[in-house]
């Protein structure tokens, strides 16, 4: 069974995030969402990387994109809602 290129990117980004390499994860995930714009897992990792470097408004938008691509992803809906609350956008 052949692995898809986006699966390899997902593993690399997850490894960088797990290792605390947020800036590297952000660079790679930014590339990944441009290369595979309809892959919700990549958008979720991009959001996580953005959040890790303090770019919360952009992270919220990336979570929104991930949820738009995968509406059944309830954890993403919840995380996006938490970021809205943190930003004071909703009570």
C-alpha positions as CSV (number, residue, x, y, z in Angstrom):
1,X,0.0,0.0,0.0
2,X,1.4,3.4,-1.0
3,X,1.2,6.3,1.4
4,X,-0.2,9.5,0.1
5,X,2.2,12.6,0.2
6,X,-0.3,14.5,2.5
7,X,-0.1,11.6,5.0
8,X,3.7,12.1,5.2
9,X,3.2,15.8,5.7
10,X,0.7,15.2,8.5
11,X,3.2,12.9,10.3
12,X,6.0,15.4,9.9
13,X,3.9,18.4,11.2
14,X,2.6,16.4,14.1
15,X,6.2,15.4,15.0
16,X,7.3,19.0,14.9
17,X,4.4,20.1,17.1
18,X,5.0,17.3,19.6
19,X,8.7,18.3,19.7
20,X,7.8,21.9,20.4
21,X,9.0,23.1,17.1
22,X,6.1,25.4,16.4
23,X,7.9,27.7,13.9
24,X,9.0,24.7,11.8
25,X,5.5,23.2,12.0
26,X,4.0,26.5,10.9
27,X,6.3,26.7,7.9
28,X,5.5,23.2,6.8
29,X,1.8,23.3,7.5
30,X,1.5,26.6,5.6
31,X,3.1,24.9,2.6
32,X,0.9,21.9,3.1
33,X,-2.4,23.7,3.0
34,X,-1.4,25.5,-0.1
35,X,-0.4,22.2,-1.7
36,X,-3.4,20.2,-0.5
37,X,-6.1,22.9,0.2
38,X,-9.0,20.4,0.6
39,X,-7.3,18.2,3.3
40,X,-9.0,19.1,6.6
41,X,-6.3,17.4,8.7
42,X,-3.7,19.7,7.3
43,X,-5.9,22.8,8.0
44,X,-6.3,21.6,11.6
45,X,-2.5,21.2,12.0
46,X,-2.0,24.6,10.4
47,X,-4.5,26.0,13.0
48,X,-2.7,24.3,15.8
49,X,0.7,25.6,14.6
50,X,-0.7,29.2,14.3
51,X,-2.1,28.9,17.8
52,X,1.2,27.7,19.1
53,X,3.0,30.8,17.9
54,X,0.3,33.1,19.2
55,X,-1.4,33.9,15.9
56,X,-4.9,33.2,17.4
57,X,-7.1,35.2,14.9
58,X,-5.4,33.3,12.0
59,X,-5.7,30.0,13.9
60,X,-9.5,30.7,14.2
61,X,-9.8,31.1,10.5
62,X,-7.8,27.9,9.8
63,X,-10.0,26.0,12.2
64,X,-13.0,27.4,10.3
65,X,-11.6,26.1,7.1
66,X,-10.9,22.6,8.6
67,X,-14.5,22.5,9.9
68,X,-15.9,23.6,6.5
69,X,-14.1,20.7,4.9
70,X,-15.1,18.2,7.6
71,X,-18.3,19.5,9.3
72,X,-18.5,16.3,11.4
73,X,-15.2,17.1,13.2
74,X,-16.7,18.2,16.5
75,X,-13.3,18.7,18.2
76,X,-12.5,21.4,15.6
77,X,-15.9,23.1,16.2
78,X,-15.2,23.1,19.9
79,X,-11.6,24.4,19.6
80,X,-12.8,27.2,17.2
81,X,-15.5,28.2,19.7
82,X,-12.9,28.3,22.5
83,X,-10.8,30.6,20.4
84,X,-13.7,32.9,19.7
85,X,-14.4,33.1,23.5
86,X,-10.6,33.8,24.2
87,X,-10.7,36.6,21.7
88,X,-13.9,38.1,23.2
89,X,-15.8,37.6,20.0
90,X,-18.6,35.7,21.8
91,X,-19.6,35.4,25.4
